[in-house]
């Protein structure tokens, strides 16, 4: 008891310090906000989700090798509709003349011409953000301005800028909705600016400190602000209502101090469930979970800090206006809903079990997808519209890259030959398939005589060139044998020839020099894309979808083919391998998040309610809402991006559980004063403003993101979060009350205390003597230390100091003796 009093005294002193030093805190926040405005520019954003894969996945390793060894030039797919083949071929010739365009792929097959539409695959001479590519695309758009054209290319497309613009719009609309909701649930109109200032500060501080997390994902960067408002708005509302209650009988300063002292432990306990759900994200093997966990937990902690240290000063500052702008209660009571829950308490839980059983089966059949390129969102950007139009006409293109150790051209050619014979392969691209002359590819090996005839070079000069090459490669035996049968791959010899010309060891003139210069330009492009000192890259286009069991099986088959020619250090990289690796991690991450989020929340509720039964009932309701939420994609046959499921699963468990906690807490309090059936009605009326406020804001934020963002990942997360929140609200208002009333005896029988005597649930009828603390319904309600004889029906939890409880024949005998003596 003394320990609790000491703790309460400390919190009260801390609250007094915060209120009395409000000017100091205002100054500190002013400096912090000014710093955040500048530090926001320091935040680095990662746009590629594959960088968050585990380091031992093939996709992650292959991408690192490719990024270090190769250059991926910009590309574009251009579809021109309503043209004849002759016109389409003329357009091809025109595109080939555009400066910056390296190659145009077009022929009369159905891959490039069908239904009066022509599809051109363009490769450029630079990377997407280079000026030569941007200028080339501007020229192409100008030349094709008179045609019905669709262009799918990353050149000139800034998806992050588009996403930031979308989120700015979403934030503005969300703020308008928040103001309306807060006005409906507030007790004074002046409370609204206090709440907005508090969370505006917390949001800006969170953005300004994101640089502390290192490079963050585009997902965390875009949705953290909106989710922060939705997740943490309850904290400010609790303190605001506490202040209003205290201010009814106390002056402003004392009311604010007492309100803060009471709100700190209450709000801290409330935040634990949200934080615990977010902590579960950090255990994902897919690194994006840890990224989002850090950013969102930081946002919750900064919201708590703002509520505890900034909002008290704002309440004191605005207290005069708060008093002047008080208004009547705008939200109605929901007594009919409470009465319905009581009346249907035997039916609703059974119906709920049936529904969640079906939902469990449907949610397990959810059509997850691991690549978001083909997902259609409510809002479609111009770039997505062009992509979908091309896809609907010519289908999708599935490209994978094979990365192998450099130097074995024969093995590369053998792999390409095997793959080209497979029906799953549409086409391939490698050094071995690149013809430099009519009868030769870059990987063909030639003798000095053949090389001299091919490039019109004097034989003695060619022989000297081969001698120098052999000397550089330490192949002295070939020099001693006369070099007549010494064969060198064309690609290697041309690169060596290029070095010799650049060092003026060999001089070429006239037509030969021009032809060789053109060849060197092609070689440089091929080398940057397909050959490095350590690795070679081959490109394979598949006749398979990006995600399917057949595709994943063929990826394994390609690895087996490569394994016949290489011992190791080879990779298959592409959207399909990324999807396979993500699917593999999803199975483990899904199980991990489901278990940990529920476990963490149960532990918090266990200590909060000191009951085993109540946390289980609350978890069942929220887990049921999650299953119902993710049964919708199955029923609607819509693919669900796996990341949306994982993140929303954790947030819904950690955040939506608060609605159930609020109702349960009020129910436990009201049950001390009246029977359970009446207590649940009062609990619903008392909880409805809080559930309505927090739930509406969360649902609105999610649905706004889902409908106003064209980014598939962000949109899916928003849609699932908004839908899940609405389902949770319906369940906690309609199903949970019936479950609480029906399971009241279970809750009481599984209650416990951490200190003091043992609590046991006793049921007895008649006259009895009790010595201990009684809490429960005794033909009415009793919650007191009791020493005496009780007559009537007992249904209460009893804490006794002695092991014996007189509730049987012994107690009835004592009761009879008591009556006789009386």
Short mmCIF file of C-alpha atoms in Angstrom, two decimals, residues 7-22 25 239 252-265 307-313 316:
data_model
loop_
_atom_site.label_atom_id
_atom_site.label_comp_id
_atom_site.label_asym_id
_atom_site.label_seq_id
_atom_site.Cartn_x
_atom_site.Cartn_y
_atom_site.Cartn_z
CA UNK A 7 4.20 5.86 -6.68
CA UNK A 8 1.05 7.98 -6.82
CA UNK A 9 2.81 10.79 -5.00
CA UNK A 10 5.65 10.74 -7.53
CA UNK A 11 3.26 10.85 -10.49
CA UNK A 12 1.38 13.74 -8.88
CA UNK A 13 4.63 15.67 -8.35
CA UNK A 14 5.63 14.96 -11.95
CA UNK A 15 2.24 16.19 -13.19
CA UNK A 16 2.58 19.37 -11.12
CA UNK A 17 6.03 20.02 -12.56
CA UNK A 18 4.78 19.60 -16.13
CA UNK A 19 1.81 21.93 -15.60
CA UNK A 20 3.77 24.59 -13.73
CA UNK A 21 6.64 24.57 -16.23
CA UNK A 22 4.40 24.71 -19.28
CA UNK A 25 7.92 22.88 -22.40
CA UNK A 239 -6.59 13.27 -20.90
CA UNK A 252 -7.76 25.01 -13.83
CA UNK A 253 -4.26 24.28 -12.45
CA UNK A 254 -5.35 21.72 -9.87
CA UNK A 255 -7.74 20.08 -12.34
CA UNK A 256 -5.01 19.71 -14.93
CA UNK A 257 -2.51 18.30 -12.41
CA UNK A 258 -4.98 15.74 -11.05
CA UNK A 259 -6.17 14.84 -14.55
CA UNK A 260 -2.60 14.26 -15.76
CA UNK A 261 -1.69 12.25 -12.65
CA UNK A 262 -4.67 9.95 -13.23
CA UNK A 263 -4.23 9.80 -17.02
CA UNK A 264 -0.52 8.85 -17.11
CA UNK A 265 -0.96 5.27 -15.83
CA UNK A 307 0.14 14.18 -24.63
CA UNK A 308 2.01 14.02 -21.30
CA UNK A 309 4.20 17.12 -21.67
CA UNK A 310 2.63 19.45 -24.25
CA UNK A 311 -1.11 18.91 -23.96
CA UNK A 312 -1.41 19.85 -20.24
CA UNK A 313 -0.02 23.30 -21.01
CA UNK A 316 -4.41 25.38 -19.23
#
